[in-house]
Amino acid sequence: MTFDHLYLCYTPQNYFKALFLAHEKYERGESVRILALFLQGREDLAFFRTEKVYWAEIELRLHKNKYIRILPADLSNPLSYLRKASRKIAGRLARTFRRRAELRALVDSVMDSGTLYLFLESTYFSSHLLKHRKCTLIEEGLSAYKPYFSRIGRAARARYPGEHPSVSEVWLRYPERANKRVLPKVKPLVLDYERLPGQARNILLKLFGLSDFVREPRSAIVVGQAWSQSVVGSQPMLVHYKKVVDWLSAQGYSVFVKPHPSEDPGPYQEMGGTLLNAKMPLELFALGTEPYAFDVALSFLESSLVGASHLAEVYECYLT
């Protein structure tokens, strides 16, 4: 079947945003397909019980192409470095054997769609798709405004998301921040969640497990980051998170903790407070009936709360 629009998603956050944007297309009488291409083990199958989603056809497709990041700290730890390097090599070899069939199947499944939307440009799958057809790039987060290194021939240079010649348009929430290299392609991305009809809101709240959420009279949310993939590491930061949760509790707040989707939520369970599903998109709270889901939202990095103005009346970020 040919669809007017196809969204390719790599994360629950992409997936939620695609579901919201798809509804607008549906209201215009256009057909939409959402292909969720998730790393095996990172999916939440409950998010794909989509019998009630009437405005889009949805497919979950799992893959094993895990990106292994070698951090500066690994270079000073020979065992850690060798372990990660071995896994990277093994992953590349495995990918070589299955790559041709896997990529061919992906290309075949998207070629008939009218407009193909990507949320990331420089990934294993996106890079391949951009060799075969034009795509529209939708902002995923602050990374949409920052350069990444792309190899062109033998040289590597900084390239901004959307600069690829096969990207026809770039949708950004903050067009004024766009680099001049991509500015001619930029269009404003408007995520007005209040426009979503009540029926669709309820379906999404139930789909992502938030239909029973009730705003507490005095509440705070602590939002985590992907520290295990950074030079800092997660263990030192868990100590700081615990102190923050304890301090908020002492101030009389009901504390909710939302780990980053890539982190192990286990250690966060021992901090006290209410643990939220790590894979649940924070944007989901914009579908509630209250102006704000919490009184206070706290994060160690500003990037975690960008675009989440619906989350709380007061924001506190330690680092920008």
PDB file of C-alpha atoms in Angstrom:
ATOM      1  CA  MET A   1       0.000   0.000   0.000  1.00  0.00           C
ATOM      2  CA  THR A   2       1.233   3.501  -0.839  1.00  0.00           C
ATOM      3  CA  PHE A   3       1.106   6.137   1.928  1.00  0.00           C
ATOM      4  CA  ASP A   4       1.146   9.897   1.623  1.00  0.00           C
ATOM      5  CA  HIS A   5       3.515  10.198   4.582  1.00  0.00           C
ATOM      6  CA  LEU A   6       5.950   7.871   6.354  1.00  0.00           C
ATOM      7  CA  TYR A   7       7.725   8.622   9.630  1.00  0.00           C
ATOM      8  CA  LEU A   8      10.858   6.643  10.508  1.00  0.00           C
ATOM      9  CA  CYS A   9      11.407   6.585  14.280  1.00  0.00           C
ATOM     10  CA  TYR A  10      14.365   5.348  16.319  1.00  0.00           C
ATOM     11  CA  THR A  11      13.219   6.233  19.854  1.00  0.00           C
ATOM     12  CA  PRO A  12       9.970   6.493  21.851  1.00  0.00           C
ATOM     13  CA  GLN A  13      10.363  10.278  21.683  1.00  0.00           C
ATOM     14  CA  ASN A  14      10.462  10.142  17.854  1.00  0.00           C
ATOM     15  CA  TYR A  15       7.509   7.778  17.931  1.00  0.00           C
ATOM     16  CA  PHE A  16       5.350  10.015  20.121  1.00  0.00           C
ATOM     17  CA  LYS A  17       6.144  13.075  18.007  1.00  0.00           C
ATOM     18  CA  ALA A  18       5.294  11.130  14.835  1.00  0.00           C
ATOM     19  CA  LEU A  19       1.958  10.055  16.308  1.00  0.00           C
ATOM     20  CA  PHE A  20       1.098  13.664  17.083  1.00  0.00           C
ATOM     21  CA  LEU A  21       2.159  14.990  13.670  1.00  0.00           C
ATOM     22  CA  ALA A  22       0.397  12.121  11.907  1.00  0.00           C
ATOM     23  CA  HIS A  23      -2.961  13.115  13.357  1.00  0.00           C
ATOM     24  CA  GLU A  24      -2.847  16.457  11.579  1.00  0.00           C
ATOM     25  CA  LYS A  25      -2.226  14.647   8.276  1.00  0.00           C
ATOM     26  CA  TYR A  26      -5.103  12.290   9.017  1.00  0.00           C
ATOM     27  CA  GLU A  27      -7.445  15.225   9.587  1.00  0.00           C
ATOM     28  CA  ARG A  28      -6.526  16.456   6.101  1.00  0.00           C
ATOM     29  CA  GLY A  29      -7.564  13.107   4.648  1.00  0.00           C
ATOM     30  CA  GLU A  30      -3.988  11.904   4.028  1.00  0.00           C
ATOM     31  CA  SER A  31      -2.655   8.429   4.811  1.00  0.00           C
ATOM     32  CA  VAL A  32       0.192   7.945   7.275  1.00  0.00           C
ATOM     33  CA  ARG A  33       2.522   5.099   8.179  1.00  0.00           C
ATOM     34  CA  ILE A  34       4.884   5.076  11.148  1.00  0.00           C
ATOM     35  CA  LEU A  35       7.842   2.693  11.064  1.00  0.00           C
ATOM     36  CA  ALA A  36       9.455   2.320  14.487  1.00  0.00           C
ATOM     37  CA  LEU A  37      12.941   0.963  13.906  1.00  0.00           C
ATOM     38  CA  PHE A  38      14.110   0.254  17.456  1.00  0.00           C
ATOM     39  CA  LEU A  39      17.222  -1.341  18.866  1.00  0.00           C
ATOM     40  CA  GLN A  40      16.353  -4.761  20.255  1.00  0.00           C
ATOM     41  CA  GLY A  41      15.976  -4.530  24.027  1.00  0.00           C
ATOM     42  CA  ARG A  42      15.217  -0.802  23.975  1.00  0.00           C
ATOM     43  CA  GLU A  43      11.586  -1.155  22.976  1.00  0.00           C
ATOM     44  CA  ASP A  44       8.564  -1.135  25.275  1.00  0.00           C
ATOM     45  CA  LEU A  45       6.048  -3.449  23.667  1.00  0.00           C
ATOM     46  CA  ALA A  46       3.184  -1.816  25.555  1.00  0.00           C
ATOM     47  CA  PHE A  47       3.714   1.287  23.405  1.00  0.00           C
ATOM     48  CA  PHE A  48       2.752  -0.735  20.335  1.00  0.00           C
ATOM     49  CA  ARG A  49      -0.634  -2.042  21.400  1.00  0.00           C
ATOM     50  CA  THR A  50      -2.048   0.311  18.830  1.00  0.00           C
ATOM     51  CA  GLU A  51      -5.463  -1.159  18.029  1.00  0.00           C
ATOM     52  CA  LYS A  52      -7.099   2.129  19.090  1.00  0.00           C
ATOM     53  CA  VAL A  53      -4.815   4.360  17.011  1.00  0.00           C
ATOM     54  CA  TYR A  54      -7.110   5.105  14.094  1.00  0.00           C
ATOM     55  CA  TRP A  55      -5.072   7.790  12.329  1.00  0.00           C
ATOM     56  CA  ALA A  56      -1.934   5.865  11.278  1.00  0.00           C
ATOM     57  CA  GLU A  57      -0.637   2.412  10.417  1.00  0.00           C
ATOM     58  CA  ILE A  58       2.187   1.462  12.771  1.00  0.00           C
ATOM     59  CA  GLU A  59       4.909  -1.152  12.458  1.00  0.00           C
ATOM     60  CA  LEU A  60       7.584  -2.029  15.028  1.00  0.00           C
ATOM     61  CA  ARG A  61      10.743  -3.440  13.481  1.00  0.00           C
ATOM     62  CA  LEU A  62      13.646  -4.438  15.757  1.00  0.00           C
ATOM     63  CA  HIS A  63      17.324  -4.379  14.833  1.00  0.00           C
ATOM     64  CA  LYS A  64      20.641  -5.301  16.488  1.00  0.00           C
ATOM     65  CA  ASN A  65      22.847  -2.462  15.266  1.00  0.00           C
ATOM     66  CA  LYS A  66      23.854  -1.141  18.664  1.00  0.00           C
ATOM     67  CA  TYR A  67      26.261   1.785  18.696  1.00  0.00           C
ATOM     68  CA  ILE A  68      29.095   1.266  21.165  1.00  0.00           C
ATOM     69  CA  ARG A  69      30.709   4.498  22.342  1.00  0.00           C
ATOM     70  CA  ILE A  70      34.375   4.396  23.365  1.00  0.00           C
ATOM     71  CA  LEU A  71      34.861   7.153  25.930  1.00  0.00           C
ATOM     72  CA  PRO A  72      38.103   8.907  26.955  1.00  0.00           C
ATOM     73  CA  ALA A  73      37.919   7.069  30.285  1.00  0.00           C
ATOM     74  CA  ASP A  74      38.106   3.750  28.414  1.00  0.00           C
ATOM     75  CA  LEU A  75      41.495   4.697  26.963  1.00  0.00           C
ATOM     76  CA  SER A  76      43.012   4.679  30.441  1.00  0.00           C
ATOM     77  CA  ASN A  77      41.414   1.333  31.271  1.00  0.00           C
ATOM     78  CA  PRO A  78      42.867  -1.378  28.969  1.00  0.00           C
ATOM     79  CA  LEU A  79      40.273  -4.000  29.924  1.00  0.00           C
ATOM     80  CA  SER A  80      37.360  -1.674  29.307  1.00  0.00           C
ATOM     81  CA  TYR A  81      38.842  -0.490  26.032  1.00  0.00           C
ATOM     82  CA  LEU A  82      39.518  -4.018  24.757  1.00  0.00           C
ATOM     83  CA  ARG A  83      36.036  -5.156  25.755  1.00  0.00           C
ATOM     84  CA  LYS A  84      34.348  -2.312  23.902  1.00  0.00           C
ATOM     85  CA  ALA A  85      36.673  -2.498  20.905  1.00  0.00           C
ATOM     86  CA  SER A  86      36.005  -6.243  20.575  1.00  0.00           C
ATOM     87  CA  ARG A  87      32.263  -5.655  20.718  1.00  0.00           C
ATOM     88  CA  LYS A  88      32.511  -2.953  18.059  1.00  0.00           C
ATOM     89  CA  ILE A  89      34.486  -5.226  15.736  1.00  0.00           C
ATOM     90  CA  ALA A  90      32.113  -8.143  16.307  1.00  0.00           C
ATOM     91  CA  GLY A  91      29.157  -5.857  15.665  1.00  0.00           C
ATOM     92  CA  ARG A  92      30.638  -4.617  12.408  1.00  0.00           C
ATOM     93  CA  LEU A  93      31.310  -8.155  11.216  1.00  0.00           C
ATOM     94  CA  ALA A  94      27.773  -9.255  12.066  1.00  0.00           C
ATOM     95  CA  ARG A  95      26.380  -6.173  10.368  1.00  0.00           C
ATOM     96  CA  THR A  96      28.401  -6.926   7.238  1.00  0.00           C
ATOM     97  CA  PHE A  97      26.714 -10.313   6.851  1.00  0.00           C
ATOM     98  CA  ARG A  98      23.183  -9.085   7.357  1.00  0.00           C
ATOM     99  CA  ARG A  99      23.617  -5.564   6.035  1.00  0.00           C
ATOM    100  CA  ARG A 100      22.667  -6.071   2.428  1.00  0.00           C
ATOM    101  CA  ALA A 101      19.356  -7.820   3.072  1.00  0.00           C
ATOM    102  CA  GLU A 102      18.485  -5.562   6.032  1.00  0.00           C
ATOM    103  CA  LEU A 103      19.094  -2.317   4.166  1.00  0.00           C
ATOM    104  CA  ARG A 104      17.438  -3.539   0.979  1.00  0.00           C
ATOM    105  CA  ALA A 105      14.300  -4.463   2.938  1.00  0.00           C
ATOM    106  CA  LEU A 106      14.249  -1.006   4.558  1.00  0.00           C
ATOM    107  CA  VAL A 107      14.657   0.843   1.269  1.00  0.00           C
ATOM    108  CA  ASP A 108      11.976  -1.278  -0.375  1.00  0.00           C
ATOM    109  CA  SER A 109       9.543  -0.547   2.455  1.00  0.00           C
ATOM    110  CA  VAL A 110       9.848   3.257   2.191  1.00  0.00           C
ATOM    111  CA  MET A 111      10.236   3.905  -1.523  1.00  0.00           C
ATOM    112  CA  ASP A 112       6.496   4.027  -2.228  1.00  0.00           C
ATOM    113  CA  SER A 113       5.692   6.638   0.416  1.00  0.00           C
ATOM    114  CA  GLY A 114       5.043  10.226  -0.595  1.00  0.00           C
ATOM    115  CA  THR A 115       7.100  12.123   2.006  1.00  0.00           C
ATOM    116  CA  LEU A 116       9.640  10.341   4.200  1.00  0.00           C
ATOM    117  CA  TYR A 117      10.370  11.975   7.553  1.00  0.00           C
ATOM    118  CA  LEU A 118      13.546  11.313   9.550  1.00  0.00           C
ATOM    119  CA  PHE A 119      14.360  12.475  13.071  1.00  0.00           C
ATOM    120  CA  LEU A 120      18.091  11.801  12.761  1.00  0.00           C
ATOM    121  CA  GLU A 121      20.316  12.270   9.761  1.00  0.00           C
ATOM    122  CA  SER A 122      23.615  10.606  10.674  1.00  0.00           C
ATOM    123  CA  THR A 123      22.604   7.084  11.662  1.00  0.00           C
ATOM    124  CA  TYR A 124      23.287   3.684  10.149  1.00  0.00           C
ATOM    125  CA  PHE A 125      19.832   3.540   8.548  1.00  0.00           C
ATOM    126  CA  SER A 126      19.287   7.217   7.741  1.00  0.00           C
ATOM    127  CA  SER A 127      22.637   7.514   5.995  1.00  0.00           C
ATOM    128  CA  HIS A 128      21.691   4.665   3.707  1.00  0.00           C
ATOM    129  CA  LEU A 129      18.181   5.937   2.976  1.00  0.00           C
ATOM    130  CA  LEU A 130      19.514   9.362   2.028  1.00  0.00           C
ATOM    131  CA  LYS A 131      21.457   7.716  -0.779  1.00  0.00           C
ATOM    132  CA  HIS A 132      18.208   6.562  -2.361  1.00  0.00           C
ATOM    133  CA  ARG A 133      15.626   9.291  -1.898  1.00  0.00           C
ATOM    134  CA  LYS A 134      14.756  12.757  -0.623  1.00  0.00           C
ATOM    135  CA  CYS A 135      13.687  13.115   3.016  1.00  0.00           C
ATOM    136  CA  THR A 136      12.373  15.730   5.424  1.00  0.00           C
ATOM    137  CA  LEU A 137      14.309  16.083   8.681  1.00  0.00           C
ATOM    138  CA  ILE A 138      12.342  16.794  11.872  1.00  0.00           C
ATOM    139  CA  GLU A 139      14.100  18.201  14.912  1.00  0.00           C
ATOM    140  CA  GLU A 140      14.811  15.558  17.538  1.00  0.00           C
ATOM    141  CA  GLY A 141      16.310  17.879  20.145  1.00  0.00           C
ATOM    142  CA  LEU A 142      19.216  20.283  20.616  1.00  0.00           C
ATOM    143  CA  SER A 143      21.407  18.035  18.472  1.00  0.00           C
ATOM    144  CA  ALA A 144      19.496  19.398  15.464  1.00  0.00           C
ATOM    145  CA  TYR A 145      21.388  22.682  15.884  1.00  0.00           C
ATOM    146  CA  LYS A 146      24.864  21.248  16.445  1.00  0.00           C
ATOM    147  CA  PRO A 147      27.344  19.948  13.862  1.00  0.00           C
ATOM    148  CA  TYR A 148      28.478  16.366  13.565  1.00  0.00           C
ATOM    149  CA  PHE A 149      31.449  14.968  11.691  1.00  0.00           C
ATOM    150  CA  SER A 150      30.757  13.440   8.320  1.00  0.00           C
ATOM    151  CA  ARG A 151      33.311  11.704   6.122  1.00  0.00           C
ATOM    152  CA  ILE A 152      33.286  12.949   2.541  1.00  0.00           C
ATOM    153  CA  GLY A 153      35.805  11.037   0.472  1.00  0.00           C
ATOM    154  CA  ARG A 154      38.955  10.841   2.576  1.00  0.00           C
ATOM    155  CA  ALA A 155      38.260  14.004   4.529  1.00  0.00           C
ATOM    156  CA  ALA A 156      35.966  14.503   7.482  1.00  0.00           C
ATOM    157  CA  ARG A 157      34.298  17.839   8.134  1.00  0.00           C
ATOM    158  CA  ALA A 158      31.615  19.274  10.360  1.00  0.00           C
ATOM    159  CA  ARG A 159      28.174  19.018   8.804  1.00  0.00           C
ATOM    160  CA  TYR A 160      24.963  20.402  10.240  1.00  0.00           C
ATOM    161  CA  PRO A 161      21.821  18.222  10.377  1.00  0.00           C
ATOM    162  CA  GLY A 162      19.850  18.949   7.229  1.00  0.00           C
ATOM    163  CA  GLU A 163      22.886  19.901   5.181  1.00  0.00           C
ATOM    164  CA  HIS A 164      22.836  16.580   3.340  1.00  0.00           C
ATOM    165  CA  PRO A 165      21.814  17.186  -0.299  1.00  0.00           C
ATOM    166  CA  SER A 166      19.029  14.591  -0.026  1.00  0.00           C
ATOM    167  CA  VAL A 167      17.355  16.460   2.838  1.00  0.00           C
ATOM    168  CA  SER A 168      14.768  18.674   1.174  1.00  0.00           C
ATOM    169  CA  GLU A 169      13.347  20.367   4.293  1.00  0.00           C
ATOM    170  CA  VAL A 170      14.346  20.809   7.945  1.00  0.00           C
ATOM    171  CA  TRP A 171      11.583  21.385  10.533  1.00  0.00           C
ATOM    172  CA  LEU A 172      12.838  23.221  13.621  1.00  0.00           C
ATOM    173  CA  ARG A 173      11.106  24.582  16.712  1.00  0.00           C
ATOM    174  CA  TYR A 174      13.676  27.397  16.806  1.00  0.00           C
ATOM    175  CA  PRO A 175      14.326  28.368  13.159  1.00  0.00           C
ATOM    176  CA  GLU A 176      16.323  31.397  14.261  1.00  0.00           C
ATOM    177  CA  ARG A 177      18.995  29.089  15.696  1.00  0.00           C
ATOM    178  CA  ALA A 178      19.569  27.274  12.414  1.00  0.00           C
ATOM    179  CA  ASN A 179      23.026  27.423  10.893  1.00  0.00           C
ATOM    180  CA  LYS A 180      23.215  29.463   7.703  1.00  0.00           C
ATOM    181  CA  ARG A 181      24.154  26.326   5.732  1.00  0.00           C
ATOM    182  CA  VAL A 182      20.695  24.831   6.277  1.00  0.00           C
ATOM    183  CA  LEU A 183      18.657  28.019   6.662  1.00  0.00           C
ATOM    184  CA  PRO A 184      17.176  27.903   3.113  1.00  0.00           C
ATOM    185  CA  LYS A 185      15.626  24.507   3.932  1.00  0.00           C
ATOM    186  CA  VAL A 186      14.216  25.431   7.346  1.00  0.00           C
ATOM    187  CA  LYS A 187      10.510  25.500   8.168  1.00  0.00           C
ATOM    188  CA  PRO A 188       9.001  26.081  11.635  1.00  0.00           C
ATOM    189  CA  LEU A 189       7.998  23.003  13.608  1.00  0.00           C
ATOM    190  CA  VAL A 190       4.888  23.746  15.654  1.00  0.00           C
ATOM    191  CA  LEU A 191       4.075  21.201  18.348  1.00  0.00           C
ATOM    192  CA  ASP A 192       0.781  22.549  19.657  1.00  0.00           C
ATOM    193  CA  TYR A 193      -0.315  19.521  21.663  1.00  0.00           C
ATOM    194  CA  GLU A 194      -3.430  21.315  22.885  1.00  0.00           C
ATOM    195  CA  ARG A 195      -4.862  21.042  19.367  1.00  0.00           C
ATOM    196  CA  LEU A 196      -5.102  17.270  19.633  1.00  0.00           C
ATOM    197  CA  PRO A 197      -8.748  16.166  20.075  1.00  0.00           C
ATOM    198  CA  GLY A 198      -9.732  14.643  23.409  1.00  0.00           C
ATOM    199  CA  GLN A 199     -10.271  11.163  21.949  1.00  0.00           C
ATOM    200  CA  ALA A 200      -6.772  11.039  20.462  1.00  0.00           C
ATOM    201  CA  ARG A 201      -5.268  12.446  23.670  1.00  0.00           C
ATOM    202  CA  ASN A 202      -6.842   9.715  25.758  1.00  0.00           C
ATOM    203  CA  ILE A 203      -5.653   7.035  23.349  1.00  0.00           C
ATOM    204  CA  LEU A 204      -2.054   8.277  23.560  1.00  0.00           C
ATOM    205  CA  LEU A 205      -2.117   8.659  27.345  1.00  0.00           C
ATOM    206  CA  LYS A 206      -3.310   5.074  27.679  1.00  0.00           C
ATOM    207  CA  LEU A 207      -0.869   3.797  25.049  1.00  0.00           C
ATOM    208  CA  PHE A 208       2.118   5.220  26.925  1.00  0.00           C
ATOM    209  CA  GLY A 209       0.829   4.251  30.369  1.00  0.00           C
ATOM    210  CA  LEU A 210      -0.015   7.703  31.688  1.00  0.00           C
ATOM    211  CA  SER A 211      -3.814   7.593  31.752  1.00  0.00           C
ATOM    212  CA  ASP A 212      -3.882   7.148  35.549  1.00  0.00           C
ATOM    213  CA  PHE A 213      -1.477   9.992  36.339  1.00  0.00           C
ATOM    214  CA  VAL A 214      -2.910  12.537  38.785  1.00  0.00           C
ATOM    215  CA  ARG A 215      -1.194  15.822  39.540  1.00  0.00           C
ATOM    216  CA  GLU A 216      -0.031  16.031  43.155  1.00  0.00           C
ATOM    217  CA  PRO A 217      -0.735  19.264  45.101  1.00  0.00           C
ATOM    218  CA  ARG A 218       2.995  19.902  45.583  1.00  0.00           C
ATOM    219  CA  SER A 219       5.204  17.885  43.267  1.00  0.00           C
ATOM    220  CA  ALA A 220       8.565  17.845  41.543  1.00  0.00           C
ATOM    221  CA  ILE A 221      10.118  15.800  38.755  1.00  0.00           C
ATOM    222  CA  VAL A 222      13.825  14.992  38.514  1.00  0.00           C
ATOM    223  CA  VAL A 223      14.868  14.251  34.931  1.00  0.00           C
ATOM    224  CA  GLY A 224      17.918  12.089  34.271  1.00  0.00           C
ATOM    225  CA  GLN A 225      20.487  12.118  31.504  1.00  0.00           C
ATOM    226  CA  ALA A 226      22.522   9.500  29.630  1.00  0.00           C
ATOM    227  CA  TRP A 227      25.450   9.612  32.019  1.00  0.00           C
ATOM    228  CA  SER A 228      26.571   6.059  31.255  1.00  0.00           C
ATOM    229  CA  GLN A 229      27.381   7.235  27.719  1.00  0.00           C
ATOM    230  CA  SER A 230      29.325  10.279  28.879  1.00  0.00           C
ATOM    231  CA  VAL A 231      32.810  10.870  30.241  1.00  0.00           C
ATOM    232  CA  VAL A 232      31.286  11.400  33.699  1.00  0.00           C
ATOM    233  CA  GLY A 233      29.708   7.971  34.117  1.00  0.00           C
ATOM    234  CA  SER A 234      26.465   7.183  35.899  1.00  0.00           C
ATOM    235  CA  GLN A 235      27.755   6.070  39.312  1.00  0.00           C
ATOM    236  CA  PRO A 236      29.045   9.482  40.513  1.00  0.00           C
ATOM    237  CA  MET A 237      25.872  11.182  39.291  1.00  0.00           C
ATOM    238  CA  LEU A 238      23.578   8.774  41.118  1.00  0.00           C
ATOM    239  CA  VAL A 239      24.939  10.161  44.388  1.00  0.00           C
ATOM    240  CA  HIS A 240      23.925  13.676  43.342  1.00  0.00           C
ATOM    241  CA  TYR A 241      20.483  12.547  42.218  1.00  0.00           C
ATOM    242  CA  LYS A 242      19.910  10.944  45.591  1.00  0.00           C
ATOM    243  CA  LYS A 243      20.826  14.199  47.357  1.00  0.00           C
ATOM    244  CA  VAL A 244      18.429  16.162  45.150  1.00  0.00           C
ATOM    245  CA  VAL A 245      15.559  13.727  45.757  1.00  0.00           C
ATOM    246  CA  ASP A 246      16.181  13.806  49.508  1.00  0.00           C
ATOM    247  CA  TRP A 247      16.283  17.620  49.540  1.00  0.00           C
ATOM    248  CA  LEU A 248      13.047  17.956  47.557  1.00  0.00           C
ATOM    249  CA  SER A 249      11.328  15.429  49.807  1.00  0.00           C
ATOM    250  CA  ALA A 250      12.474  17.383  52.864  1.00  0.00           C
ATOM    251  CA  GLN A 251      10.862  20.485  51.343  1.00  0.00           C
ATOM    252  CA  GLY A 252       7.530  18.689  51.241  1.00  0.00           C
ATOM    253  CA  TYR A 253       7.452  17.771  47.560  1.00  0.00           C
ATOM    254  CA  SER A 254       6.115  14.536  46.145  1.00  0.00           C
ATOM    255  CA  VAL A 255       9.095  13.580  43.994  1.00  0.00           C
ATOM    256  CA  PHE A 256       8.926  11.776  40.658  1.00  0.00           C
ATOM    257  CA  VAL A 257      12.094  10.461  39.020  1.00  0.00           C
ATOM    258  CA  LYS A 258      12.372   9.993  35.242  1.00  0.00           C
ATOM    259  CA  PRO A 259      15.612   8.225  34.194  1.00  0.00           C
ATOM    260  CA  HIS A 260      16.994   8.688  30.704  1.00  0.00           C
ATOM    261  CA  PRO A 261      15.723   5.979  28.287  1.00  0.00           C
ATOM    262  CA  SER A 262      19.229   4.607  27.766  1.00  0.00           C
ATOM    263  CA  GLU A 263      19.978   4.246  31.489  1.00  0.00           C
ATOM    264  CA  ASP A 264      19.329   1.270  33.748  1.00  0.00           C
ATOM    265  CA  PRO A 265      16.366   2.346  35.901  1.00  0.00           C
ATOM    266  CA  GLY A 266      17.307  -0.109  38.659  1.00  0.00           C
ATOM    267  CA  PRO A 267      19.549   2.210  40.727  1.00  0.00           C
ATOM    268  CA  TYR A 268      16.953   4.997  40.550  1.00  0.00           C
ATOM    269  CA  GLN A 269      14.428   2.800  42.362  1.00  0.00           C
ATOM    270  CA  GLU A 270      16.492   3.099  45.547  1.00  0.00           C
ATOM    271  CA  MET A 271      16.296   6.906  45.665  1.00  0.00           C
ATOM    272  CA  GLY A 272      12.772   7.159  46.975  1.00  0.00           C
ATOM    273  CA  GLY A 273       9.972   8.969  45.256  1.00  0.00           C
ATOM    274  CA  THR A 274       7.937   7.613  42.355  1.00  0.00           C
ATOM    275  CA  LEU A 275       9.866   6.081  39.477  1.00  0.00           C
ATOM    276  CA  LEU A 276       8.436   6.854  36.033  1.00  0.00           C
ATOM    277  CA  ASN A 277       8.904   4.646  32.992  1.00  0.00           C
ATOM    278  CA  ALA A 278      12.338   5.576  31.617  1.00  0.00           C
ATOM    279  CA  LYS A 279      11.185   5.046  28.030  1.00  0.00           C
ATOM    280  CA  MET A 280       8.093   7.242  28.332  1.00  0.00           C
ATOM    281  CA  PRO A 281       8.451  10.548  26.413  1.00  0.00           C
ATOM    282  CA  LEU A 282       8.261  13.614  28.655  1.00  0.00           C
ATOM    283  CA  GLU A 283       6.205  15.376  25.964  1.00  0.00           C
ATOM    284  CA  LEU A 284       3.348  13.086  26.947  1.00  0.00           C
ATOM    285  CA  PHE A 285       2.604  15.284  29.967  1.00  0.00           C
ATOM    286  CA  ALA A 286       1.503  18.014  27.545  1.00  0.00           C
ATOM    287  CA  LEU A 287      -1.644  15.979  26.871  1.00  0.00           C
ATOM    288  CA  GLY A 288      -2.962  16.352  30.408  1.00  0.00           C
ATOM    289  CA  THR A 289      -5.744  18.713  31.390  1.00  0.00           C
ATOM    290  CA  GLU A 290      -3.628  20.710  33.871  1.00  0.00           C
ATOM    291  CA  PRO A 291      -1.464  23.629  32.632  1.00  0.00           C
ATOM    292  CA  TYR A 292       1.532  22.005  34.340  1.00  0.00           C
ATOM    293  CA  ALA A 293       2.071  18.413  35.409  1.00  0.00           C
ATOM    294  CA  PHE A 294       4.451  19.398  38.244  1.00  0.00           C
ATOM    295  CA  ASP A 295       5.367  22.440  40.300  1.00  0.00           C
ATOM    296  CA  VAL A 296       9.113  22.011  39.756  1.00  0.00           C
ATOM    297  CA  ALA A 297      11.187  20.258  37.093  1.00  0.00           C
ATOM    298  CA  LEU A 298      14.861  19.715  37.838  1.00  0.00           C
ATOM    299  CA  SER A 299      17.657  18.486  35.600  1.00  0.00           C
ATOM    300  CA  PHE A 300      21.427  18.584  35.699  1.00  0.00           C
ATOM    301  CA  LEU A 301      21.573  19.439  31.979  1.00  0.00           C
ATOM    302  CA  GLU A 302      19.395  22.035  30.273  1.00  0.00           C
ATOM    303  CA  SER A 303      19.082  19.888  27.144  1.00  0.00           C
ATOM    304  CA  SER A 304      16.806  17.462  29.006  1.00  0.00           C
ATOM    305  CA  LEU A 305      14.128  20.104  29.509  1.00  0.00           C
ATOM    306  CA  VAL A 306      14.302  22.027  26.239  1.00  0.00           C
ATOM    307  CA  GLY A 307      10.858  22.154  24.677  1.00  0.00           C
ATOM    308  CA  ALA A 308       9.167  20.865  27.838  1.00  0.00           C
ATOM    309  CA  SER A 309       7.523  24.119  28.936  1.00  0.00           C
ATOM    310  CA  HIS A 310       4.361  22.169  29.770  1.00  0.00           C
ATOM    311  CA  LEU A 311       6.166  20.077  32.365  1.00  0.00           C
ATOM    312  CA  ALA A 312       6.404  22.491  35.298  1.00  0.00           C
ATOM    313  CA  GLU A 313       5.926  26.090  36.319  1.00  0.00           C
ATOM    314  CA  VAL A 314       9.477  26.340  37.658  1.00  0.00           C
ATOM    315  CA  TYR A 315      12.605  24.893  35.997  1.00  0.00           C
ATOM    316  CA  GLU A 316      15.993  24.381  37.567  1.00  0.00           C
ATOM    317  CA  CYS A 317      19.039  23.282  35.522  1.00  0.00           C
ATOM    318  CA  TYR A 318      22.552  23.161  36.941  1.00  0.00           C
ATOM    319  CA  LEU A 319      24.402  23.136  33.617  1.00  0.00           C
ATOM    320  CA  THR A 320      23.493  24.702  30.262  1.00  0.00           C
TER     321      THR A 320
END
